[in-house]
mmCIF file of C-alpha atoms and ligand atoms in Angstrom:
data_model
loop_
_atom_site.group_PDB
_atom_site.id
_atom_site.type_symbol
_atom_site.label_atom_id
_atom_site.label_comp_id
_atom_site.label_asym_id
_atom_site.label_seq_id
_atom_site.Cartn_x
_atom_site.Cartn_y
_atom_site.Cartn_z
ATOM 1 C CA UNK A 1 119.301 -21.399 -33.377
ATOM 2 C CA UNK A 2 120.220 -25.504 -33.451
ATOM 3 C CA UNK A 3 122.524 -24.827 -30.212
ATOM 4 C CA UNK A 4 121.503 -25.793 -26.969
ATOM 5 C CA UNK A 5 123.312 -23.481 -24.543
ATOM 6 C CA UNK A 6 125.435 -24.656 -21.649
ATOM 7 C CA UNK A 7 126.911 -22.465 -19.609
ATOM 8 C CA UNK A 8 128.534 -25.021 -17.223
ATOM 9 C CA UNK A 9 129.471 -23.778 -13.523
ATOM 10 C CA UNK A 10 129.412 -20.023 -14.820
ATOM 11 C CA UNK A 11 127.729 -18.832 -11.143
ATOM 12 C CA UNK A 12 130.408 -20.866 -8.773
ATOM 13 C CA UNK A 13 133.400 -19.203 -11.364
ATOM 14 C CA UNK A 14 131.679 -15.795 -11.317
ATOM 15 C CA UNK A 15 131.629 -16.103 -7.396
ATOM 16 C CA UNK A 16 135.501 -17.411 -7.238
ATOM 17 C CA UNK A 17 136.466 -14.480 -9.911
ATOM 18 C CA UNK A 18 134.628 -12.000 -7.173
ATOM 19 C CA UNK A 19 136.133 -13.110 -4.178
ATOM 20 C CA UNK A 20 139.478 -13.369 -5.803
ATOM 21 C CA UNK A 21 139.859 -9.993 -7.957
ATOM 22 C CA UNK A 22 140.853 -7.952 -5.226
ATOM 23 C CA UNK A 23 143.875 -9.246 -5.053
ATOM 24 C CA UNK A 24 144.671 -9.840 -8.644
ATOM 25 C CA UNK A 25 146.814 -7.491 -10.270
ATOM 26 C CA UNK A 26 146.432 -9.174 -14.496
ATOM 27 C CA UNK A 27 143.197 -10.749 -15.871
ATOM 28 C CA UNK A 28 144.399 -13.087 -18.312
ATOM 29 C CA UNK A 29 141.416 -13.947 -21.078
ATOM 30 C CA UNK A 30 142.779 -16.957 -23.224
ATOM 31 C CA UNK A 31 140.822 -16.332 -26.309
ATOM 32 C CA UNK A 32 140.932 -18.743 -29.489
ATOM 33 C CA UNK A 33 142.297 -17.074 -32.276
ATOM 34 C CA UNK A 34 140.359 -18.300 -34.858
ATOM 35 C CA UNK A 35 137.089 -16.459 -33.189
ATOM 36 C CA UNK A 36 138.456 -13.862 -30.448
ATOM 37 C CA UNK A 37 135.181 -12.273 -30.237
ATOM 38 C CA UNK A 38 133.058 -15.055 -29.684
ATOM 39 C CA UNK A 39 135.424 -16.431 -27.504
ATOM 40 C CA UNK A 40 135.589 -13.541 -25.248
ATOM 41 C CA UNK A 41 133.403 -13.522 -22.009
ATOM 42 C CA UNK A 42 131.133 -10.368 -22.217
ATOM 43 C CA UNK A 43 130.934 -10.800 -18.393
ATOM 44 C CA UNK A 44 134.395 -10.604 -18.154
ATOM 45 C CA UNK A 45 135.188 -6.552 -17.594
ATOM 46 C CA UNK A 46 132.341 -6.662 -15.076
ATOM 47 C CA UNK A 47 133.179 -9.327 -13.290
ATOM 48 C CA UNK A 48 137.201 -7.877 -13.148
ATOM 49 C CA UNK A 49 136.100 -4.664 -12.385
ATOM 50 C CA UNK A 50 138.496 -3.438 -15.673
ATOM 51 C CA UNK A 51 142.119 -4.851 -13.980
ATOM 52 C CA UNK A 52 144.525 -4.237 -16.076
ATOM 53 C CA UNK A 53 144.359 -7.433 -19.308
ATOM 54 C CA UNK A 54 146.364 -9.931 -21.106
ATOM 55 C CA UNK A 55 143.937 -11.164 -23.935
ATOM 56 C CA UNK A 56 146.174 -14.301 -25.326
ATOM 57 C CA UNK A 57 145.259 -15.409 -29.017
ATOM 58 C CA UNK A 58 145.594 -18.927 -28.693
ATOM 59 C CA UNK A 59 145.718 -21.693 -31.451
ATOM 60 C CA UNK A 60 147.589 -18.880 -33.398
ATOM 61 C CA UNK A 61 149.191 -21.693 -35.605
ATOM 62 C CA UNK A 62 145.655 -22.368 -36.796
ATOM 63 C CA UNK A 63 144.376 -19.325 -37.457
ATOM 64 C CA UNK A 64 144.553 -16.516 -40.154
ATOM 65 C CA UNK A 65 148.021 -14.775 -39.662
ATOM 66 C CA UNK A 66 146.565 -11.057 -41.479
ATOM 67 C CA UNK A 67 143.471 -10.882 -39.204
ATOM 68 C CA UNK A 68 145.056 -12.176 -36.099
ATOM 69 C CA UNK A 69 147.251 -8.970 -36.340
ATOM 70 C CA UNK A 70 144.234 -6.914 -36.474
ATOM 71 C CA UNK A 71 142.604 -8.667 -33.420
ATOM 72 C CA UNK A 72 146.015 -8.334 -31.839
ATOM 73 C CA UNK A 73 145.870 -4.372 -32.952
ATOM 74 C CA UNK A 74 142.257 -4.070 -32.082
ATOM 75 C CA UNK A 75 143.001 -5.718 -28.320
ATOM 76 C CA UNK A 76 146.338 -3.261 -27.943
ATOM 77 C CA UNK A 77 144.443 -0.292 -28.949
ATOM 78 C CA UNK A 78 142.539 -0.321 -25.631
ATOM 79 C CA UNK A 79 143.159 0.979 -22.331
ATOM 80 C CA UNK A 80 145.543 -0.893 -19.974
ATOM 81 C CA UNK A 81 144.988 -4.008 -22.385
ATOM 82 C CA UNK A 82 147.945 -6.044 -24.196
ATOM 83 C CA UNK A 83 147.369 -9.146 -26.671
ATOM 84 C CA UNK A 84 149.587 -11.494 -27.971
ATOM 85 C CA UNK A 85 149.183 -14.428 -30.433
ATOM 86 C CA UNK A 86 150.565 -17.922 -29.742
ATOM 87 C CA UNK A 87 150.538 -21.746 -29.414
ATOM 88 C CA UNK A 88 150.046 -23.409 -26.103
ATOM 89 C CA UNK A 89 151.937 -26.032 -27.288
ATOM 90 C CA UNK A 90 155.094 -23.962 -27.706
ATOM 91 C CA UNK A 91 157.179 -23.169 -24.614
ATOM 92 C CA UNK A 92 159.051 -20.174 -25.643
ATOM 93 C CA UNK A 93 155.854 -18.385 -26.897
ATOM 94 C CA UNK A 94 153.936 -19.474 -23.810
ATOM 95 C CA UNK A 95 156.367 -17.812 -21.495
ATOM 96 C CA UNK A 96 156.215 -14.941 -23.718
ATOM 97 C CA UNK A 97 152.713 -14.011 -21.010
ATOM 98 C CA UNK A 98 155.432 -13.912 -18.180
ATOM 99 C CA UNK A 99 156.981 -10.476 -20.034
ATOM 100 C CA UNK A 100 153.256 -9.290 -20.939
ATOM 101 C CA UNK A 101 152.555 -9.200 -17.346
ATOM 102 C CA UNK A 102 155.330 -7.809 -16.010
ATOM 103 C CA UNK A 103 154.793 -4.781 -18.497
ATOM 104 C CA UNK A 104 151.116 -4.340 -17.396
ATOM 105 C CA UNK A 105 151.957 -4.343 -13.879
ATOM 106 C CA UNK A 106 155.248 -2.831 -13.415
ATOM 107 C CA UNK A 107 154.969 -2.194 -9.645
ATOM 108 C CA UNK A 108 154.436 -6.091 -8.674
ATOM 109 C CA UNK A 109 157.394 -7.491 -8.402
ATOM 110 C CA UNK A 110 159.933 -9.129 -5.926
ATOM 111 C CA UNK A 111 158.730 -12.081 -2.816
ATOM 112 C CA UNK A 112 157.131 -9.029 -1.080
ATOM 113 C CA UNK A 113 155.138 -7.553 -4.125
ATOM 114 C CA UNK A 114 154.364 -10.964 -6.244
ATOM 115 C CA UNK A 115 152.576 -10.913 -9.682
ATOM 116 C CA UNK A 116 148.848 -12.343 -8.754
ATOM 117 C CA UNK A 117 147.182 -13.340 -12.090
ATOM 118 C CA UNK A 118 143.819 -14.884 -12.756
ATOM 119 C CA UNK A 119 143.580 -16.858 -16.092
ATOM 120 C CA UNK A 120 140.211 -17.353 -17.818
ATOM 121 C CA UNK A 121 138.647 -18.954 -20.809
ATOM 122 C CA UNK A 122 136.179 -20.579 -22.462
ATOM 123 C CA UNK A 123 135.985 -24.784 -22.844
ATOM 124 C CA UNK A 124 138.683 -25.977 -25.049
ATOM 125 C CA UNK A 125 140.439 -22.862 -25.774
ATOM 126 C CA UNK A 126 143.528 -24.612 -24.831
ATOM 127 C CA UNK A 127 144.249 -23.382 -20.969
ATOM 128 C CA UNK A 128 145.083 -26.474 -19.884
ATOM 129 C CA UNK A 129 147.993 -27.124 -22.468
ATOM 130 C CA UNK A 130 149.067 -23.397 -21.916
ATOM 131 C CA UNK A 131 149.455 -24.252 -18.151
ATOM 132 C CA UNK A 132 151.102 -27.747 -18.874
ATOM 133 C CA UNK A 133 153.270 -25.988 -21.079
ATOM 134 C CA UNK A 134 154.279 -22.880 -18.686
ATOM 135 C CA UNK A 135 154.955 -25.630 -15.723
ATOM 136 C CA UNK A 136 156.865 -28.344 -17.925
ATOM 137 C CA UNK A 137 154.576 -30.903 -16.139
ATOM 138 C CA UNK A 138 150.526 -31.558 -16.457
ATOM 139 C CA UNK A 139 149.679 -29.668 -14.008
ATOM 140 C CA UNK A 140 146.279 -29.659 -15.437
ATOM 141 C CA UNK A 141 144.412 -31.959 -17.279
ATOM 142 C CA UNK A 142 143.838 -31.594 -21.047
ATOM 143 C CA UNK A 143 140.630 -32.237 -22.495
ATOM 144 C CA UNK A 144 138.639 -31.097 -19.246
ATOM 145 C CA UNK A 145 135.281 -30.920 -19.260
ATOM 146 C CA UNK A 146 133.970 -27.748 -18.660
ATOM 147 C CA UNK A 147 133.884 -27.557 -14.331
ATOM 148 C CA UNK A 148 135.907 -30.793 -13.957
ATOM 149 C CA UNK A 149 138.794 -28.365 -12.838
ATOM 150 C CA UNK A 150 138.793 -27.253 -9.970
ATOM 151 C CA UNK A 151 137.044 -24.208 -9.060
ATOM 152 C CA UNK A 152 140.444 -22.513 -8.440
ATOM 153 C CA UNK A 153 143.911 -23.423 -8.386
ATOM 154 C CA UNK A 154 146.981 -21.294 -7.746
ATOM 155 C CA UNK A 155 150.228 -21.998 -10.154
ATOM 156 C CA UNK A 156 153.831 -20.815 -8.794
ATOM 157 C CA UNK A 157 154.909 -19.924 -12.595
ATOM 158 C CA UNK A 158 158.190 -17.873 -10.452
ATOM 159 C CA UNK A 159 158.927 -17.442 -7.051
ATOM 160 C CA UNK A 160 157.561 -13.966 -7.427
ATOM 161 C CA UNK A 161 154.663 -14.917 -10.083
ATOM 162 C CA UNK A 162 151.378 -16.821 -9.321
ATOM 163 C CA UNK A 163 148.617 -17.981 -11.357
ATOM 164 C CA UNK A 164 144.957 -18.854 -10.339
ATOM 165 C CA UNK A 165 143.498 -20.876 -12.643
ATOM 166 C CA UNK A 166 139.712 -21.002 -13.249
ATOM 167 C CA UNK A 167 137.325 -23.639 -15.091
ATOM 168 C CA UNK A 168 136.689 -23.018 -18.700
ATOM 169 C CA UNK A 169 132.977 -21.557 -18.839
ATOM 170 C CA UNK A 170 130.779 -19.739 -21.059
ATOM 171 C CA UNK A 171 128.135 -17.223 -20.179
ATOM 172 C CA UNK A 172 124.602 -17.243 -19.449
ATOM 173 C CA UNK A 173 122.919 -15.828 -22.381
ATOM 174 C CA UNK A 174 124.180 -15.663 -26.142
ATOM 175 C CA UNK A 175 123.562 -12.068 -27.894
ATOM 176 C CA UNK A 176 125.376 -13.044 -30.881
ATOM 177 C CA UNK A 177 123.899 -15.310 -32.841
ATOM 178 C CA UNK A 178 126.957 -16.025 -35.009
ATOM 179 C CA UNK A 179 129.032 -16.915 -31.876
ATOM 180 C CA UNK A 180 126.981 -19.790 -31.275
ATOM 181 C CA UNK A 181 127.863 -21.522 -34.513
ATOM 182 C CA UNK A 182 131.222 -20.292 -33.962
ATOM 183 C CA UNK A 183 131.656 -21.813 -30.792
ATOM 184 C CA UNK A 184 130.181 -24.806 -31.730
ATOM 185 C CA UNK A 185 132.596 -25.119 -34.820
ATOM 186 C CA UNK A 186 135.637 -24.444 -32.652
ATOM 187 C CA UNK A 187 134.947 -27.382 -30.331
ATOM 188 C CA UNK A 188 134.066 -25.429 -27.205
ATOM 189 C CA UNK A 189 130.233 -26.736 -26.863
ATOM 190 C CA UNK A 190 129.794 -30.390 -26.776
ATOM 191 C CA UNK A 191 128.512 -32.439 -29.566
ATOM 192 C CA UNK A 192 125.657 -33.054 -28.563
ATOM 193 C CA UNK A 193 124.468 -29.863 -27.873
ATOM 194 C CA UNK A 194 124.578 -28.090 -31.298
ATOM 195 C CA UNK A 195 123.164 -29.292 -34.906
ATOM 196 C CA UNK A 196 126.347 -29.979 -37.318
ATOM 197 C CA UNK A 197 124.299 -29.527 -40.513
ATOM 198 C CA UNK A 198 123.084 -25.932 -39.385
ATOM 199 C CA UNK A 199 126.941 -25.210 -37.965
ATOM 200 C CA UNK A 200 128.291 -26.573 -41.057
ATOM 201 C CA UNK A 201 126.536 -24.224 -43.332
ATOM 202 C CA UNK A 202 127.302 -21.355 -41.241
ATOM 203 C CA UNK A 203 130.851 -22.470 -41.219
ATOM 204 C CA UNK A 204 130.052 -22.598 -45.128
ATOM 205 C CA UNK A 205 129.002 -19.169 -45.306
ATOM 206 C CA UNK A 206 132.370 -17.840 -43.894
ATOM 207 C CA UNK A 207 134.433 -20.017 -45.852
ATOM 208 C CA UNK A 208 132.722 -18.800 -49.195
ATOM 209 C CA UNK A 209 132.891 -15.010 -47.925
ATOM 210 C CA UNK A 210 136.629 -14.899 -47.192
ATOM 211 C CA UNK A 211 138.321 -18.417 -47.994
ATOM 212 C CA UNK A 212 136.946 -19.553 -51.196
ATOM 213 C CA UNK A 213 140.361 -21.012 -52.480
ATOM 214 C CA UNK A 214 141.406 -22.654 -49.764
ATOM 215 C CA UNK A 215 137.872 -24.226 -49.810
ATOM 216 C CA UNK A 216 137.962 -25.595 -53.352
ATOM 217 C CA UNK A 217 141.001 -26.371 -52.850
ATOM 218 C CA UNK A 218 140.568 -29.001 -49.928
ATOM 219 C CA UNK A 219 138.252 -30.550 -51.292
ATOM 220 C CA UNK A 220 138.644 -30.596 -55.129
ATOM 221 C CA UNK A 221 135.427 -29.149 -56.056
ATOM 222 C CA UNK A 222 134.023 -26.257 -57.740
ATOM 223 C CA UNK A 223 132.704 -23.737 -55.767
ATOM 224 C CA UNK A 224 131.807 -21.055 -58.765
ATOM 225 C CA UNK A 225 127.957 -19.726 -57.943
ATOM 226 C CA UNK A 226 127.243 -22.211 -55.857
ATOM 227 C CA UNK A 227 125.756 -21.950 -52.069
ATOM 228 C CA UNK A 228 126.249 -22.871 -48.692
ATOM 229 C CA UNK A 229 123.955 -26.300 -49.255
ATOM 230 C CA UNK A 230 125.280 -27.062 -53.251
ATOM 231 C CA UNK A 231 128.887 -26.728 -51.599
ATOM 232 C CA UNK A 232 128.254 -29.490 -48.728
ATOM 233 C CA UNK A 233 126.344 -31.784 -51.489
ATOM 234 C CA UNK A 234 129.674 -31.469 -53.208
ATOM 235 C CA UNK A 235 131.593 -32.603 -50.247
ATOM 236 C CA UNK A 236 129.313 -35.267 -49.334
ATOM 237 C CA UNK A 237 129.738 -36.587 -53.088
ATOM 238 C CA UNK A 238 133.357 -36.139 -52.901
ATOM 239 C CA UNK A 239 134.237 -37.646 -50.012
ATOM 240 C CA UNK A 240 131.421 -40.893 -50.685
ATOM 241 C CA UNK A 241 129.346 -39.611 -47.944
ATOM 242 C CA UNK A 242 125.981 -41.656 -49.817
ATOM 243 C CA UNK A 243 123.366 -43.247 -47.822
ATOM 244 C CA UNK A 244 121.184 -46.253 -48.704
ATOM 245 C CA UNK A 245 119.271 -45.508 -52.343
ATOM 246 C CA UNK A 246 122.071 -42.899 -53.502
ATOM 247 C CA UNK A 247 120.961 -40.064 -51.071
ATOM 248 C CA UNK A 248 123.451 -37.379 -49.589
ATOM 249 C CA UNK A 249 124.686 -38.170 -46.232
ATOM 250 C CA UNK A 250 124.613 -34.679 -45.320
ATOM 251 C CA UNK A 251 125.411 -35.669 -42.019
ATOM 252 C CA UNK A 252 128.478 -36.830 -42.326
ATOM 253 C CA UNK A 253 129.942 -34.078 -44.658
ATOM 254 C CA UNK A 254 129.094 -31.519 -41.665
ATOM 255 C CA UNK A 255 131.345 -33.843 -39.553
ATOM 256 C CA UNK A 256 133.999 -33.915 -41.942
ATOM 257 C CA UNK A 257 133.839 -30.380 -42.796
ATOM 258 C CA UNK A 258 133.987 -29.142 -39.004
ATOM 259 C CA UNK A 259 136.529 -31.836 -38.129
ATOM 260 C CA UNK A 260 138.779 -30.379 -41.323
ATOM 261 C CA UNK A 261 138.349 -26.881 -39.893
ATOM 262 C CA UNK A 262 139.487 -27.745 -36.464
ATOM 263 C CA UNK A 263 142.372 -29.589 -37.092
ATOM 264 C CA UNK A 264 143.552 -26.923 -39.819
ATOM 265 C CA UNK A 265 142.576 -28.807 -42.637
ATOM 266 C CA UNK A 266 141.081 -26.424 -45.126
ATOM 267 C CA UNK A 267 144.145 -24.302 -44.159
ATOM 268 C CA UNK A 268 144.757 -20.807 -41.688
ATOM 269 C CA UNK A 269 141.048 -19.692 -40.781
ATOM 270 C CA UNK A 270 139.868 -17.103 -38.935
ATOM 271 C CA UNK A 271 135.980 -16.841 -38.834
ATOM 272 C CA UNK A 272 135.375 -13.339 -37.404
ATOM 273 C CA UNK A 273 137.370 -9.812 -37.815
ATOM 274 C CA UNK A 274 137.121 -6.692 -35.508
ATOM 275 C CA UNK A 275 134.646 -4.903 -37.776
ATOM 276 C CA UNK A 276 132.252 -7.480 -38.259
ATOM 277 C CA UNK A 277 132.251 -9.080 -34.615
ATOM 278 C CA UNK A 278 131.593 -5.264 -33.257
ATOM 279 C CA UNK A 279 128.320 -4.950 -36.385
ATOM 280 C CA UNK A 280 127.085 -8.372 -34.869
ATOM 281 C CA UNK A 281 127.758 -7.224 -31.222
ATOM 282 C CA UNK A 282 125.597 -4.050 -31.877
ATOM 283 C CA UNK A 283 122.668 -6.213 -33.820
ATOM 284 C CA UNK A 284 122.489 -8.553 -31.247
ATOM 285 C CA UNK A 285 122.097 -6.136 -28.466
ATOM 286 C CA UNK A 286 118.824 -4.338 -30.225
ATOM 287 C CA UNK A 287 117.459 -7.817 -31.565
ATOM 288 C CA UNK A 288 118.082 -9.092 -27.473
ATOM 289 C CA UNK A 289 116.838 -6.312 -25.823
ATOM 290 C CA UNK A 290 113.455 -6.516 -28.037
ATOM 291 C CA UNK A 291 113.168 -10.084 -27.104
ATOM 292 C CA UNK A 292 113.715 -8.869 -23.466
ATOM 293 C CA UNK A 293 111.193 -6.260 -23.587
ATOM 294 C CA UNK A 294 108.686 -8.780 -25.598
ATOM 295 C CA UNK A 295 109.075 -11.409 -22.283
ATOM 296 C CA UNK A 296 108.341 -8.274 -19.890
ATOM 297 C CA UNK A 297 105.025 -7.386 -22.207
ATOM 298 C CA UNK A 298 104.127 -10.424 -21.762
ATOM 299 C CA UNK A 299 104.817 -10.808 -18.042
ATOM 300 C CA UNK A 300 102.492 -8.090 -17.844
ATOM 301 C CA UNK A 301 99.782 -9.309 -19.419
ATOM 302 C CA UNK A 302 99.951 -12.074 -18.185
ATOM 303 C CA UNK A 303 99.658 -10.417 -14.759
ATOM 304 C CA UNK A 304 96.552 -8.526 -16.014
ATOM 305 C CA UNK A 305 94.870 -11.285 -17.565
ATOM 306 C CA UNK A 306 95.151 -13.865 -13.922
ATOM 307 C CA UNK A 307 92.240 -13.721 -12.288
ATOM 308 C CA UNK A 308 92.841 -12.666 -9.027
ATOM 309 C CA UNK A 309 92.920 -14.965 -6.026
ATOM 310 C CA UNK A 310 90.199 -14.939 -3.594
ATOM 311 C CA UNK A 311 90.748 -14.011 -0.632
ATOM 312 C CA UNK A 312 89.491 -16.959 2.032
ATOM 313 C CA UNK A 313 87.791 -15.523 5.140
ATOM 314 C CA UNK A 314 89.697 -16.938 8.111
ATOM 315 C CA UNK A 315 87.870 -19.239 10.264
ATOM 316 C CA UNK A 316 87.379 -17.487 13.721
ATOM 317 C CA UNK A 317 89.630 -19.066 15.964
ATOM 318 C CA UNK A 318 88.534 -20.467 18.996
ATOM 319 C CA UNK A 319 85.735 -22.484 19.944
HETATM 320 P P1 G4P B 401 141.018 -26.315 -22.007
HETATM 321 O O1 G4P B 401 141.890 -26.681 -20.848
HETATM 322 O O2 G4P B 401 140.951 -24.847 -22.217
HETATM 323 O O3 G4P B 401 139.673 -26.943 -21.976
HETATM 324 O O4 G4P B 401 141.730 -26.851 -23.350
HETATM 325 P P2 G4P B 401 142.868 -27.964 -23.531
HETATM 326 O O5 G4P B 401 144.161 -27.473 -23.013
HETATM 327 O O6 G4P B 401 142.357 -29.267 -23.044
HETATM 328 O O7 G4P B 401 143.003 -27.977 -25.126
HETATM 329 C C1 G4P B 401 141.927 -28.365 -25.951
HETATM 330 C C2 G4P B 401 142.502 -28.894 -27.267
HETATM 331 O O8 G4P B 401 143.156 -27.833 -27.963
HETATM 332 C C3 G4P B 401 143.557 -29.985 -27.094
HETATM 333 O O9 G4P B 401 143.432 -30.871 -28.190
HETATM 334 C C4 G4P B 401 144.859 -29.237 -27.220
HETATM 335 O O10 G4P B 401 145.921 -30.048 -27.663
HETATM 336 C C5 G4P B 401 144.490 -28.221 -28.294
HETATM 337 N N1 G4P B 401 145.322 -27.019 -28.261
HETATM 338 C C6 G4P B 401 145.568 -26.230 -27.194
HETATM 339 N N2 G4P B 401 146.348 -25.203 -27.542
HETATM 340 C C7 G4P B 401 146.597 -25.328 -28.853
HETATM 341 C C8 G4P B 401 147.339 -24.537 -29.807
HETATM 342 O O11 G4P B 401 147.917 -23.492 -29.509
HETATM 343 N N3 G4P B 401 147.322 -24.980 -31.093
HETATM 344 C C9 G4P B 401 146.664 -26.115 -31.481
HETATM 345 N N4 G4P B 401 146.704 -26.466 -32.760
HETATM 346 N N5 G4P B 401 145.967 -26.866 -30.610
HETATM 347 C C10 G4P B 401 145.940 -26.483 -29.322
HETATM 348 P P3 G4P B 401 143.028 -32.375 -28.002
HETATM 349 O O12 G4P B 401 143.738 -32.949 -26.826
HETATM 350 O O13 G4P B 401 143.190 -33.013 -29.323
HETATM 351 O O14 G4P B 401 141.557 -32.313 -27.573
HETATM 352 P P4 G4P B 401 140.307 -32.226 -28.515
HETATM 353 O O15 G4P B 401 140.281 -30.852 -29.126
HETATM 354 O O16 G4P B 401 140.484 -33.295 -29.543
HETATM 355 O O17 G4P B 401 139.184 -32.474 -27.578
#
């Protein structure tokens, strides 16, 4: 796969999150709407030890309004687990967590019972703005690099209600493949560490599958029988993305094309639903734990074939 996988400061959050869950009575997961399941940490029930949740569908206002409600019914169908859908940007909705909280832990409440809740989520999922938002002041920065915050940082959202925010990080290994290009698509892995011409066709793919109209629409062109490559030479000739002697500048249509899908462009997206997140989940847990069993093989062999070391009689000590 064309993405190079950072996982930023995941060990010194992972620690934080451990020392601090004991106290915590809400795990907040900010997840992006457009791709909740790639955007969710599979670390993260481990690492909470199952508190109760708050998954938050962020960037709501970008993202497809029919299969956010299933995400949103998928989340609330499990065990001491609310969701809700909304925009950071918007202060009403962001408060709207406050009330989410309060329901999931009905016991914490008052000066000498506070609300302790930990807020996590990946790069650029919007925490920042959420927390700017909640505080009426930038309490955060926007834009963050992943681990620029600081490792944690405690947010009086009411006398009796306090937040711990967390850096934005992602996990050590990726098991679904999809999630990569998803990520990358989204904005939450840097530019430079991800291929646009092999996220742009995967971005393709989706849009073909599910958004077709909204596609040809955008962009003017016929889409009828074509494929993921035919579709970005049509973008590239539509928007005059020609290099020197007339050839494509593929390049640049992958830009466009991911730019247009971040910013809302091609219109409400959503890249993933429940059902085919949890298919990819369960292929990319046989194809990874072949690979992992293929690396211990080979440990092993390796082992076998070493020659072993010599062992070096000890000079006798003494004169
Ligand atoms: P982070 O702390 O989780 O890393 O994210 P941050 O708040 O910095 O937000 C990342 C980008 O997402 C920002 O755009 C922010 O305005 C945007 N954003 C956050 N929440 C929402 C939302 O609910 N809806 C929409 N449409 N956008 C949202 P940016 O400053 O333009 O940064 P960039 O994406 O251009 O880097």
């Amino acid at each position: 796969m064309a993405i190079q996988w950072f996982p930023g400061h995941m060990h010194l959050t992972r620690q934080a999150i451990a020392e601090r869950i004991e106290d915590i009575d809400v795990v907040i997961e900010l997840l992006d709407a457009r791709l909740p399941g790639s955007s969710a940490n599979p670390l993260l029930a481990q690492l909470t030890r199952r508190k109760p949740a708050l998954k938050i569908l962020n960037k709501q206002d970008l993202a497809d309004t029919q299969r956010t409600r299933e995400w949103l019914a998928h989340y609330n169908a499990q065990p001491a687990t609310r969701a809700i859908a909304l925009d950071a940007n918007q202060a009403a909705a962001a408060r709207r967590l406050i009330q989410a909280c309060r329901e999931l832990a009905p016991s914490r409440v008052g000066m000498a019972r506070p609300m302790r809740v930990l807020i996590c989520g990946i790069p650029n999922v919007g925490k920042s703005t959420l927390i700017n938002t909640l505080v009426g002041k930038r309490a955060a920065r926007t834009g963050d690099e992943a681990g620029i915050t600081r490792i944690e940082q405690r947010i009086v959202l009411e006398d009796d209600f306090y937040l711990w925010d967390t850096p934005g990080v992602l996990w050590p290994r990726i098991i679904v493949a999809q999630s990569g290009y998803h990520l990358a698509a989204s904005g939450a892995i840097g530019r430079n560490a991800f291929d646009e011409h092999e996220v742009a066709l995967e971005l393709l793919a989706v849009l073909l599958r599910a958004y077709p109209v909204s596609l040809a629409q955008r962009y003017q062109i016929e889409i009828d029988g074509l494929n993921e490559e035919a579709v970005l030479a049509a973008i590239a000739r539509r928007r005059g993305a020609v290099a020197a002697r007339g050839q494509l500048n593929l390049h640049k249509a992958s830009e466009a094309l991911i730019h247009d899908f971040r910013c809302g462009g091609i219109g409400r997206i959503t890249l993933e639903t429940p059902q085919e997140f949890a298919l990819w989940l369960e292929q990319g847990k046989v194809l990874d734990a072949n690979r992992q069993a293929r690396k211990e093989q080979l440990v092993q062999e390796r082992m076998i074939s070493l020659p072993r070391k010599r062992s070096v009689p000890r000079r006798p000590s003494g004169p």
